[in-house]
XYZ file of C-alpha atoms in Angstrom:
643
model
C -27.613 -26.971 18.666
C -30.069 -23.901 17.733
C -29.208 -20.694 19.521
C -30.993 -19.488 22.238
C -32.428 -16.344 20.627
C -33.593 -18.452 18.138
C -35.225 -20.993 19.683
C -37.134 -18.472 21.830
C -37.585 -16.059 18.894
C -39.649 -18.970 17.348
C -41.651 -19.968 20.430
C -42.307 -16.236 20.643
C -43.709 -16.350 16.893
C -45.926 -19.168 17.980
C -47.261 -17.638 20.413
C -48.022 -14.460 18.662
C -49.820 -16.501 15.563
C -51.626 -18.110 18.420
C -52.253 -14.739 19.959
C -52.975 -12.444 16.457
C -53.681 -15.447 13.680
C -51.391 -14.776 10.394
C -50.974 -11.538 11.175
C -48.548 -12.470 13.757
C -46.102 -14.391 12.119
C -44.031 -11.578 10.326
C -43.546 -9.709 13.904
C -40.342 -9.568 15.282
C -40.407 -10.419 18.842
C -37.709 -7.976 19.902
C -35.954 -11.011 22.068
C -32.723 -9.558 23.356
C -30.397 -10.422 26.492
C -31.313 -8.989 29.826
C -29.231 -5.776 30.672
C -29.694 -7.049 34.336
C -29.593 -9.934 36.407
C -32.856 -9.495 38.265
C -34.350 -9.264 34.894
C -34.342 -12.632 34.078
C -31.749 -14.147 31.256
C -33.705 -12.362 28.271
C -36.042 -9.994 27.605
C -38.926 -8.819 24.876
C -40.861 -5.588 24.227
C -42.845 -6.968 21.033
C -45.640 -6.236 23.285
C -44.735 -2.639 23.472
C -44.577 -2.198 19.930
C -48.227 -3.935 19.017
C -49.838 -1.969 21.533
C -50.850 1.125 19.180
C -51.586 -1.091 16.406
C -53.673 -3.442 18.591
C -55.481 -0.708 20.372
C -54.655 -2.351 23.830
C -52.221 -1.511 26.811
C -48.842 -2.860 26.540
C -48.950 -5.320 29.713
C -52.412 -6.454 28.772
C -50.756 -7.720 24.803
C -47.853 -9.192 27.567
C -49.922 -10.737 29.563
C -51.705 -12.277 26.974
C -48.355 -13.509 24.415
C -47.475 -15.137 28.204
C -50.455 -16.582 28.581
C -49.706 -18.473 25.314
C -46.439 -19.195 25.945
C -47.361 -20.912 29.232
C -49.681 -23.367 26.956
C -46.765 -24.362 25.143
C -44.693 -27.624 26.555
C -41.859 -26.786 24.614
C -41.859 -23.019 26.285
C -41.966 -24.273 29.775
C -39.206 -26.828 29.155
C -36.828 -24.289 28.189
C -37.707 -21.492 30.342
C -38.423 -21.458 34.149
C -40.305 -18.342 34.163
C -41.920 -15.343 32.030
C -42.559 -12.491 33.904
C -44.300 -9.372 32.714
C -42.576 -5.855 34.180
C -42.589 -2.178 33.825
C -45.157 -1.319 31.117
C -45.203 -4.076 28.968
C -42.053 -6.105 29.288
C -41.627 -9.729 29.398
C -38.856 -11.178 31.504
C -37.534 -14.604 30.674
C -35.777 -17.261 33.027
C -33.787 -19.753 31.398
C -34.958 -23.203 32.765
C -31.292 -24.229 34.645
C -32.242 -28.127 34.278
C -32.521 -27.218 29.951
C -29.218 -25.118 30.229
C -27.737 -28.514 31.722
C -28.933 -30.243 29.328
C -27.615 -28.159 26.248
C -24.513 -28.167 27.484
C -24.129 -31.857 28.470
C -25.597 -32.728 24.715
C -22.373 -30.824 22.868
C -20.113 -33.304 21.572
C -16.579 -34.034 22.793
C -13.895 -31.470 20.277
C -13.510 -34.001 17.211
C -9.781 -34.878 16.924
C -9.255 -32.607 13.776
C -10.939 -29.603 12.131
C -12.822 -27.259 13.504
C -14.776 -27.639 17.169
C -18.081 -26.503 16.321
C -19.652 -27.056 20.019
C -22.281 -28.250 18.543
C -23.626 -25.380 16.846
C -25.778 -26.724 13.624
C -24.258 -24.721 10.366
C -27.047 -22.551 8.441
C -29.857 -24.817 6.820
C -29.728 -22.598 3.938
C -25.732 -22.216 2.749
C -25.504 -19.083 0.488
C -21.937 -18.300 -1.799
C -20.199 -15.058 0.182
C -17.370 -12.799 -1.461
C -15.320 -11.431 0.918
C -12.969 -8.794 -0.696
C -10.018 -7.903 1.574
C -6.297 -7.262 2.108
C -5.544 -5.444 -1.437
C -2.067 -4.598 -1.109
C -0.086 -2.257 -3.488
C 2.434 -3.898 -5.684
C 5.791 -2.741 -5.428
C 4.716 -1.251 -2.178
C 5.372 -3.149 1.732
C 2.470 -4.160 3.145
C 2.266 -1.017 5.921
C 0.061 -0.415 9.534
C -2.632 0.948 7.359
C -2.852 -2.725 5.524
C -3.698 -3.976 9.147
C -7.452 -3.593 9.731
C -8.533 -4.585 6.049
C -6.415 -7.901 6.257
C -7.666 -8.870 9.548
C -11.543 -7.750 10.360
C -11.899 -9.494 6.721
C -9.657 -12.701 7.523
C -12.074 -12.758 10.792
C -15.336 -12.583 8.745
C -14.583 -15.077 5.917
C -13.967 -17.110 9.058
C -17.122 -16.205 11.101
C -19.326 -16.564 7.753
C -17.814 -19.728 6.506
C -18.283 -21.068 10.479
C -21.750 -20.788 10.011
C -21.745 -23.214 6.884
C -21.460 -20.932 3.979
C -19.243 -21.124 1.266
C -16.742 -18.401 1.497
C -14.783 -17.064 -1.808
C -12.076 -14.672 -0.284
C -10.708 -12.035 -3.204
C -7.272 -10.438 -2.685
C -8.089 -7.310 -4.978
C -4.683 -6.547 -5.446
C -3.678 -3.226 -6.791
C -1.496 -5.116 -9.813
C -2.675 -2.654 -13.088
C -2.290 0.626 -14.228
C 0.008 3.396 -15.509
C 2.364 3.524 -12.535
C 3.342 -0.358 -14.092
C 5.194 1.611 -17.028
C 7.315 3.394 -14.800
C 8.110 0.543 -13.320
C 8.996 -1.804 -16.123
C 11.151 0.601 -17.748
C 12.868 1.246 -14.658
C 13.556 -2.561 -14.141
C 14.489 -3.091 -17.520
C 17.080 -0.294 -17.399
C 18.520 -0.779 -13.884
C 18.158 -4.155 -13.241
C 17.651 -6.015 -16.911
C 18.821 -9.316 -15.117
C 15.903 -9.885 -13.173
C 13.934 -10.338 -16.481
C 16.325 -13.270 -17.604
C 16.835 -14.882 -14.221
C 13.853 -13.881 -11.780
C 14.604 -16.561 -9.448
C 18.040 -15.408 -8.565
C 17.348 -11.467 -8.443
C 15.489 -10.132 -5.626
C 14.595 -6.666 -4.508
C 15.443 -6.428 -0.667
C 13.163 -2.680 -0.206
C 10.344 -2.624 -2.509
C 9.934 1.146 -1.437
C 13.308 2.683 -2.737
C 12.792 0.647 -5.915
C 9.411 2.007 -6.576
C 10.832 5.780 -4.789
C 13.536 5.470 -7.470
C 11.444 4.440 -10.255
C 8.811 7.774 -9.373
C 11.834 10.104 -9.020
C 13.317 9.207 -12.589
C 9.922 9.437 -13.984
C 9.277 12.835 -12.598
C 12.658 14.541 -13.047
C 13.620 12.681 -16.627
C 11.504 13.391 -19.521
C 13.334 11.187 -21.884
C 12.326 8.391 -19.310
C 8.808 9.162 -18.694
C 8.163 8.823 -22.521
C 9.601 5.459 -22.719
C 7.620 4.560 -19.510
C 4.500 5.542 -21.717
C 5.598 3.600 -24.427
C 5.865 0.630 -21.812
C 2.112 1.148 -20.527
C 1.173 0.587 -24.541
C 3.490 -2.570 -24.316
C 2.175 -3.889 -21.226
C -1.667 -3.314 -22.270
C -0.171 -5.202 -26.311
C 0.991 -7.626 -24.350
C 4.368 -7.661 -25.454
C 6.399 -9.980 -23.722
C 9.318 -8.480 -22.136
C 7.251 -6.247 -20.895
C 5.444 -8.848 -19.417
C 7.919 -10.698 -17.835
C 9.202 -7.624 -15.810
C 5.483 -6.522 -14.919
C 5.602 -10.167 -13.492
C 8.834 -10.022 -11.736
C 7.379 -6.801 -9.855
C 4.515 -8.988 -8.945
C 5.933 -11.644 -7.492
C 8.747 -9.884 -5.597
C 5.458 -7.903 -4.791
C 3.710 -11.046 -3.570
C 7.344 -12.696 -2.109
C 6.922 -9.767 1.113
C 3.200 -9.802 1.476
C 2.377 -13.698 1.455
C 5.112 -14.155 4.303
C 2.963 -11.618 6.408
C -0.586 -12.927 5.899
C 1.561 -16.447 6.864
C 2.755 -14.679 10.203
C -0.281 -13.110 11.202
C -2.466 -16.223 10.472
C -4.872 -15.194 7.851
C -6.026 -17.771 5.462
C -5.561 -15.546 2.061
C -3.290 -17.577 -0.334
C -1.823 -16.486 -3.947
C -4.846 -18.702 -5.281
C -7.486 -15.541 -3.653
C -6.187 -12.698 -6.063
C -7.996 -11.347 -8.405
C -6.249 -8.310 -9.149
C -6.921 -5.119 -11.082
C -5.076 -7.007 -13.969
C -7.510 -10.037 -13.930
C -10.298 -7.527 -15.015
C -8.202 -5.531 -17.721
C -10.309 -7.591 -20.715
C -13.504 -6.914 -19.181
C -13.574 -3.042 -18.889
C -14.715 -1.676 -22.262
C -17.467 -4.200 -22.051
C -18.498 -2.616 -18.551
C -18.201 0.967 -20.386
C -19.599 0.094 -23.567
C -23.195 -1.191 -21.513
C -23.230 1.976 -19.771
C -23.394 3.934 -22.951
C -25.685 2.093 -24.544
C -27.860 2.078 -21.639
C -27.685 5.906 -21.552
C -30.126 6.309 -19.030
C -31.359 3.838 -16.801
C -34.580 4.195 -13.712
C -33.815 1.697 -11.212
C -36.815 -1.178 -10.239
C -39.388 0.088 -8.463
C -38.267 -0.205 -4.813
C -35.161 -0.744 -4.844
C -34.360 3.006 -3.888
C -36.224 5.037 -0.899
C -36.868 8.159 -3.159
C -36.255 5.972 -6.326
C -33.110 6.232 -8.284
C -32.282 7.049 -11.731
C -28.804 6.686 -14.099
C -27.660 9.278 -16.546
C -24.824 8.616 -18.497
C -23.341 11.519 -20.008
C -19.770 13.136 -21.299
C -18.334 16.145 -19.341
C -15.027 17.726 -20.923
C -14.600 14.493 -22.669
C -14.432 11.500 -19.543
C -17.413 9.527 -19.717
C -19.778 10.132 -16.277
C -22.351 8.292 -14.175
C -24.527 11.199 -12.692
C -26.762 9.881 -10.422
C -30.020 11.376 -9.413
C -33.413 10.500 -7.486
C -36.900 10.335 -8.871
C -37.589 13.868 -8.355
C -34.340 15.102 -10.213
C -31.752 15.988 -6.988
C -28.452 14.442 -7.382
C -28.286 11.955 -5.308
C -23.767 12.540 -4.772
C -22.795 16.413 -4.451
C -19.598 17.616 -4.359
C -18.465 20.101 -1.933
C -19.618 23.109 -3.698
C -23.099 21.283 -3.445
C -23.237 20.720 -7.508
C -23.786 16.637 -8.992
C -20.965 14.557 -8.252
C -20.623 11.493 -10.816
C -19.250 8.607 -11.248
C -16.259 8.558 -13.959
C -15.923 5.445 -15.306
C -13.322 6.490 -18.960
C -11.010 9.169 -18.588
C -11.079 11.946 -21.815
C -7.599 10.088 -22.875
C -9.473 6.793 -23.046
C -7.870 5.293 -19.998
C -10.352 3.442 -17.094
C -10.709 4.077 -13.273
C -11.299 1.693 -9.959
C -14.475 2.391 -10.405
C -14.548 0.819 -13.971
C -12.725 -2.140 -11.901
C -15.038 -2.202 -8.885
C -17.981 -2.208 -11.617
C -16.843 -4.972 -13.699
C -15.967 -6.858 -10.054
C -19.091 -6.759 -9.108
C -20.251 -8.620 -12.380
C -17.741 -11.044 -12.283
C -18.748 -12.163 -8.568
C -22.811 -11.910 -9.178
C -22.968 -13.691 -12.577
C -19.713 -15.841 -12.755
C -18.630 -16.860 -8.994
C -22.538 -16.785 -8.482
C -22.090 -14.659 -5.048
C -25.289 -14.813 -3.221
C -23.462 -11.970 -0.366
C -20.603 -9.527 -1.568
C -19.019 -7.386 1.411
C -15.945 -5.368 0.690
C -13.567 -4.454 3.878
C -11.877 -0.762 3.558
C -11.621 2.297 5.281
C -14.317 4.702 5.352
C -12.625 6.811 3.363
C -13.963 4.390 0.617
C -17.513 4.799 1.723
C -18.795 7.225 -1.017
C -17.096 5.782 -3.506
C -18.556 1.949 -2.967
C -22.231 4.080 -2.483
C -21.669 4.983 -6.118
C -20.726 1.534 -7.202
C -23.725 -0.328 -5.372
C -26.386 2.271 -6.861
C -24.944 1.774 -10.296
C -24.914 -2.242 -10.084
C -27.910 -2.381 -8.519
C -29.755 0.196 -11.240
C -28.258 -1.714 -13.593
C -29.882 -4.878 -12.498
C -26.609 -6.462 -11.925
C -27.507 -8.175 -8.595
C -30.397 -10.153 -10.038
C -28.834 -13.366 -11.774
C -32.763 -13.195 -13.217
C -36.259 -11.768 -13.287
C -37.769 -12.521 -9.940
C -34.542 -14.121 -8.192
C -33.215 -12.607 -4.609
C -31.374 -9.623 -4.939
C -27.279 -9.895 -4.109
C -26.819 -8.064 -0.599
C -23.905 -6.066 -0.836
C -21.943 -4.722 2.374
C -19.393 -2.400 2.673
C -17.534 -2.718 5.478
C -15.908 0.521 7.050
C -13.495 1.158 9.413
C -11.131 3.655 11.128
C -7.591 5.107 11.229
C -4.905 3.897 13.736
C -3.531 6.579 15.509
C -0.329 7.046 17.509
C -0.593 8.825 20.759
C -0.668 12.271 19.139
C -3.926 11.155 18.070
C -2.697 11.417 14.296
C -2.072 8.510 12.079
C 0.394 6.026 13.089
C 4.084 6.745 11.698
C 7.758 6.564 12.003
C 9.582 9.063 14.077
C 10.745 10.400 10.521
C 7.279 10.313 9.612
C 7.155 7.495 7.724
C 4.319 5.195 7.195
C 5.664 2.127 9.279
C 5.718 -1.366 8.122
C 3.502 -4.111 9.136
C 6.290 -6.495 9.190
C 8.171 -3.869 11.708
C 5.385 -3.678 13.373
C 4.747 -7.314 13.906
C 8.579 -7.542 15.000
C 8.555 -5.191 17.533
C 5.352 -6.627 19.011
C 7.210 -10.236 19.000
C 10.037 -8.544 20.719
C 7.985 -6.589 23.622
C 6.174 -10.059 24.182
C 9.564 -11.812 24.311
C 10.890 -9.673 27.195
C 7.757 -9.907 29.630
C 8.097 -13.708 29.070
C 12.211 -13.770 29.755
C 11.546 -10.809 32.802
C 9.166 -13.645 34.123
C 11.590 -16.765 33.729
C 13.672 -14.706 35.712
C 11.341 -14.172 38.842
C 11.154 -16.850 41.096
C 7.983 -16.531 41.379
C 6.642 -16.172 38.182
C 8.983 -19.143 36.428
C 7.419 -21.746 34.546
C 10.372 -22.853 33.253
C 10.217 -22.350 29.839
C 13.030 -23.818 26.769
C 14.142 -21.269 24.382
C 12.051 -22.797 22.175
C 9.000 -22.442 23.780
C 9.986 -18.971 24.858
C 10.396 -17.668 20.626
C 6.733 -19.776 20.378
C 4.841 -18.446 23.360
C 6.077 -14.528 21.990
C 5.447 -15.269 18.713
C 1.597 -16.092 19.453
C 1.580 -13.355 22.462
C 3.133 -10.363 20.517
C 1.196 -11.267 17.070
C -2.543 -12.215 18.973
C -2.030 -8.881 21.562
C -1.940 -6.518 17.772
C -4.586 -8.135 16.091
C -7.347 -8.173 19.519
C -6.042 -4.794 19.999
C -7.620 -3.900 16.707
C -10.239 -6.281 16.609
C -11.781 -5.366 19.761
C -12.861 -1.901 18.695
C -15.745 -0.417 17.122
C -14.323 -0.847 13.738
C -16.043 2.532 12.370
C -14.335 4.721 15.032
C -10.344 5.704 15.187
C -8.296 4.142 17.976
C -4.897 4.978 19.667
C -2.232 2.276 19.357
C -0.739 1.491 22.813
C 1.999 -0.981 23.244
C 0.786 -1.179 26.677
C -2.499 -1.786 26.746
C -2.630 -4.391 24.302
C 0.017 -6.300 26.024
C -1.431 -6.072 29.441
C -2.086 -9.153 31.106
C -5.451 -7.735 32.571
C -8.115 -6.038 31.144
C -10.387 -6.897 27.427
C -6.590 -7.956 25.771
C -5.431 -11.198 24.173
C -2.178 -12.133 26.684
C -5.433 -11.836 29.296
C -7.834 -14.319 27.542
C -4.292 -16.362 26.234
C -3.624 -17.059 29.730
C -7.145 -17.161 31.348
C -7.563 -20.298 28.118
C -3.924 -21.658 29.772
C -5.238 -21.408 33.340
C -8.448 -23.289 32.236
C -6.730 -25.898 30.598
C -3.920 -26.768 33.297
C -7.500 -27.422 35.544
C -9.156 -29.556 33.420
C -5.982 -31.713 33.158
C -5.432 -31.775 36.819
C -8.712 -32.647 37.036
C -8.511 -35.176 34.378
C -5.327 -36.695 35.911
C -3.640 -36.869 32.375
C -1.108 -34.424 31.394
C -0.606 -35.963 28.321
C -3.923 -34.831 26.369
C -2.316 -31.659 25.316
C -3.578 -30.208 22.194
C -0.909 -29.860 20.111
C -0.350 -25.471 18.812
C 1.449 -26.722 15.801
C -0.840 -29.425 14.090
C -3.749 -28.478 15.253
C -4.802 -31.718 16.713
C -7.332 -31.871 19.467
C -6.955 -34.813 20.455
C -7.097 -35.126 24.134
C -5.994 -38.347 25.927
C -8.626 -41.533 26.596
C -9.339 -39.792 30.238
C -9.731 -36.560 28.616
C -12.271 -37.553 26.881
C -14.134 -40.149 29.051
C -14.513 -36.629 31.371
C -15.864 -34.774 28.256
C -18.730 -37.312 27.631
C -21.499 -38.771 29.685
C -21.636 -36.326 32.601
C -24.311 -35.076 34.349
C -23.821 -31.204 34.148
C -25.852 -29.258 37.399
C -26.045 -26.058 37.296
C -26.926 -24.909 41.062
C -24.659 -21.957 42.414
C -25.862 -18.593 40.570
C -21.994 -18.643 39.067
C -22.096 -21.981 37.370
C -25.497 -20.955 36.308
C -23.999 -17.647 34.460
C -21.225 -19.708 32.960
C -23.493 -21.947 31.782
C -25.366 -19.555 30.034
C -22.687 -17.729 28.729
C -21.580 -20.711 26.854
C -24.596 -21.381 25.221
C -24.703 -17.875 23.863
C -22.039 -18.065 21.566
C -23.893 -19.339 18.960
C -26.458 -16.431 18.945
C -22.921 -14.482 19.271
C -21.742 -15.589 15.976
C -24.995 -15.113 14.581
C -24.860 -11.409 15.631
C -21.331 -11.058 14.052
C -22.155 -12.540 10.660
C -25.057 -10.542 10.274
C -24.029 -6.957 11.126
C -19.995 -7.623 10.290
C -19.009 -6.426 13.772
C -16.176 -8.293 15.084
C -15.980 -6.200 18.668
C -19.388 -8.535 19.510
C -16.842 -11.437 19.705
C -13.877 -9.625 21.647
C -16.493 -8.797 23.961
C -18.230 -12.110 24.975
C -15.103 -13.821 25.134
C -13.794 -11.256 27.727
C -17.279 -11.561 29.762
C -16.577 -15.517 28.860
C -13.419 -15.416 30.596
C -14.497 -12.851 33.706
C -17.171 -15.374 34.380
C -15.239 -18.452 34.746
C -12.729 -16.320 36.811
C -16.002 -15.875 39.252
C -16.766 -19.077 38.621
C -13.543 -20.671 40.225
C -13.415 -18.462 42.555
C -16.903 -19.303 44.033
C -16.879 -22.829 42.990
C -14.267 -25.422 44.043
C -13.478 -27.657 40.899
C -10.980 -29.859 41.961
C -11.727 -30.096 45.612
C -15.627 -30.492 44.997
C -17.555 -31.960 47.492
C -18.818 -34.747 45.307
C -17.258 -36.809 42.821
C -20.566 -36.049 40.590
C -20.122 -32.123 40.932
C -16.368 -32.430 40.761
C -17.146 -33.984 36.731
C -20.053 -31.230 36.451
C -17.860 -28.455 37.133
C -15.259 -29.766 34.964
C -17.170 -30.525 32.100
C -17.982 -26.960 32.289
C -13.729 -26.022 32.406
C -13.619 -28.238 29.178
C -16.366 -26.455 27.275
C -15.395 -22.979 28.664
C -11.993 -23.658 27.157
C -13.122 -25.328 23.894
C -15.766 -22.153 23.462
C -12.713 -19.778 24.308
C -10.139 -21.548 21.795
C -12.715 -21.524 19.061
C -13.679 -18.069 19.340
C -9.642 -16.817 19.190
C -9.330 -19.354 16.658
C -12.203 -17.560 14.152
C -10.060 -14.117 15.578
C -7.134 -15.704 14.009
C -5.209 -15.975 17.009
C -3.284 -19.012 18.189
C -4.030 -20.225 21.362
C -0.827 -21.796 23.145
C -1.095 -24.234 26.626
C 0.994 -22.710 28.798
C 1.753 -19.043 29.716
């Protein structure tokens, strides 16, 4: 199944080469999704924006791009109408017969793996590098960890959904001269650890590393022989080794357990850390200084974009400036900002990292698509890394081949409800794993305060109590992120995100519950559960007789809506893959879920008044629920069947 928007964008472009010749087929035909009802189901103003360069009124280049459009079979098969309005607008109907259709056509969920609905993946796969996460070693993973791990775990996801091939890169912070301090405090205090690392284990990686810092600032006897340690660890000597790896993998003992809990798919096998590009750095400098100065290809650069490479009190600098000679980075005193990419004591930078990175994933993983996930305080700094690469004509594997698109992917700062960054009554950045636990707990509570109303009791075993919080308290702090505009700040409310109404996860959780208990009343078999643990979707032999071979009608206005709705989450995925904004998702699945609320409501499902529009209607349960599970499920959050 094509989307919508894209099967209309490319009747559109017929109908404009029909309408213009050649000349036409490069326009954009501004299709977009009716703000309105009464406007139809979509909308374009191409017309608006040929008018100048046609000479011609804006409803007269309508009329006539309709006028084509009506020619076309394929056109009037898929839409019902195409009505011009306002100056120039045209107003497109969605044929309700061809919605049908579409929807009857998706296959039933196959019994493992992903439910794709149907949705065709990209005919063009590209490689995609998705660098997230990038924890601190010897450091918990804390609240500020959050939004990196999971608006990246969501686009791998989204991206690799659409067919690509996704390499996700843990860029863990695993090098450096902090790493002496460390060694030689682990050496001294706990020399153990580097004979038996399997039976020593450091319950609070913060005091070990505050320890570690303290000795190193207060102790000069100990900072030299942490020194001496950074010389060993960069010789490779191999005690020193063996504790930098013990620090690692206590490192990596916290975090992995937390990616586990909060379902994101990074494993130990997705670092690449600071460490893995160690070798490679001098080489990165060493081109840079041969180079000297470098003009960036024509083009590639608004005011163009040239590279000089130059010492200043001894660190070697990337000063970047445009083709007329401004700097193209100031500083805050308004004088050229560089790049430094060797310290004056010889010693590299994350930017000599993030340089050779980018290398490594354009010429050796062969990354078509690199997009790095951090907060925006990052944003200046990746601006100077992308000019230099691309300058350097590091993302073109070879003369004449498609350039690399790199994103950067900014974000915001959690706040607490002082409307400062979140933290511990002491002040304290607080943990992600705390966090997590108390989220588990508050979802726990509502559950138990419900098994012990009357009214509200579902009857629940312990057992399914701990499961249903676990996926509650876990989903309502990662939709409660992930539902934002990712570039702004947001307050973090243990209310809101629990609430079982409004645009949160318990809400769509149980609105997916409600949908399924239908369909399997509806079904009559309650034992085509999908199981939360395996992942199977298998549904029972009635299950799926009711998923295939029904004649979907699409009369009442509210089926109708639903109907479409469904449809358009292939052109929603689409959206989110191409301009990285994971709110796009949050929000159709709430408007998903609000119109199959209006839909049951106005509807009778079960108590149709034919057999035929009983199956219709819930068909269209079974794909709302399939669409809702699959959309949570590429948010990362686990779905579970009752609530």
């Amino acid at each position: 199944m094509i989307s919508i928007a894209e099967q209309l964008k490319d009747l559109f472009s017929q109908a404009l080469v029909a309408f213009m010749g050649e000349e036409g087929r490069n326009v954009d035909p501004l299709i977009r999704p009716a703000g309105e009802e009464r406007f139809g189901d979509y909308q374009s103003n191409v017309a608006m924006s040929l008018a100048k360069r046609l000479g011609a009124k804006p409803r007269d280049v309508a009329a006539k791009i309709r006028e084509h459009l009506l020619a076309e079979p394929t056109a009037t098969e898929l839409c019902e109408s195409f009505a011009l309005a306002g100056p120039g607008f045209i107003n497109i109907r969605l044929s309700a017969g061809w919605m049908a259709g579409q929807l009857a056509a998706i296959p039933a969920a196959a019994p493992r793996g992903a439910d794709r609905l149907g949705i065709e993946p990209v005919a063009a796969p590209q490689t995609v590098v998705v660098d997230y996460s990038s924890p601190n070693i010897a450091k918990q993973m804390h609240v500020g960890h959050l939004r990196s791990t999971i608006i990246g775990d969501v686009i791998a996801r989204v991206i690799g959904f659409e067919g690509h091939r996704v390499i996700r890169q843990n860029h863990v912070g695993d090098w450096g001269t902090q790493f002496g301090v460390l060694c030689a405090h682990l050496k001294e205090k706990m020399p153990t650890a580097l004979d038996r690392p399997a039976d020593v284990h450091l319950a609070d990686l913060e005091a070990f590393y505050r320890e570690a810092s303290l000795r190193d600032e207060e102790d000069a006897a100990f900072h030299e022989r942490a020194r001496a340690e950074v010389v060993a660890l960069h010789n490779q000597d191999e005690s020193t080794l063996r504790a930098w790896r013990y620090i690692v993998d206590e490192s990596r003992r916290h975090y992995l357990p937390v990616y586990q809990r909060l379902g994101v798919l990074l494993t130990q096998a997705d670092e690449r850390g600071e460490s893995f590009y160690a070798d490679r750095l001098a080489d990165v400098v060493a081109w840079f200084e041969r180079a000297r100065q470098i003009t960036a290809p024509a083009g590639l650069f608004p005011d163009g974009a040239m590279l000089r490479v130059e010492e200043s009190d001894g660190a070697l600098c990337i000063f970047f400036v445009t083709a007329s000679g401004e700097p193209m980075f100031k500083n805050p005193q308004g004088k050229p900002f560089p790049m430094i990419v060797r310290k004056s004591d010889g010693a590299f930078l994350y930017a000599t990292t993030d340089l050779a990175a980018v290398r490594f994933r354009v010429f050796e993983l062969g990354a078509d698509r690199v997009i790095y996930v951090t907060d925006a305080r990052q944003a200046q700094h990746f601006e100077m890394v992308f000019t230099a690469v691309r300058a350097a004509g590091w993302t073109s594997r070879e003369a004449g081949s498609a350039e690399v698109k790199l994103d950067h992917v900014t974000f915001g700062t959690i706040l607490g409800e002082d409307r400062k960054p979140l933290k511990t009554r002491s002040g304290e950045n607080v943990r992600l794993a705390d966090l997590l636990d108390e989220a588990v707990r508050r979802a726990e509570a509502m559950i138990r305060a419900n098994e012990a109303d009357p009214d509200k009791r579902r009857g629940f075993s312990e057992a399914e109590i701990r499961d249903v919080a676990e996926a509650v308290g876990i989903g309502a702090v990662k939709y409660a992120d992930l539902s934002q505009n990712r570039q702004v700040d947001y307050v973090f409310s243990w209310d809101r995100m629990l609430a079982m109404e409004g645009n949160t996860a318990p809400y769509l959780m149980y609105a997916y519950a409600r949908i399924r208990s239908i369909y399997r009343k509806g079904a009559g078999d309650n034992r085509g559960e999908w199981s939360v643990e395996s992942g199977d979707r298998g549904q029972a032999t009635e299950d799926r007789k009711q998923a295939t071979g029904v004649v979907i009608t699409l009369t009442e206005p509210a089926e109708r809506m639903l109907g479409r709705q469904i449809l358009r989450f292939a052109e929603t995925i689409e959206s989110v893959a191409a301009g990285l904004r994971i709110n796009l998702l949050t929000d159709y699945l709430y408007e998903l879920a609000g119109l199959f609320m209006k839909f049951y409501e106005q509807c009778p499902v079960l108590r149709a008044g034919t057999d035929e529009v009983r199956a219709s209607r819930l068909r269209l349960c079974d794909l709302t629920a399939r669409t809702m599970r699959s959309g949570l499920d590429l948010l990362g959050i686990r779905v579970v069947e009752r609530m």
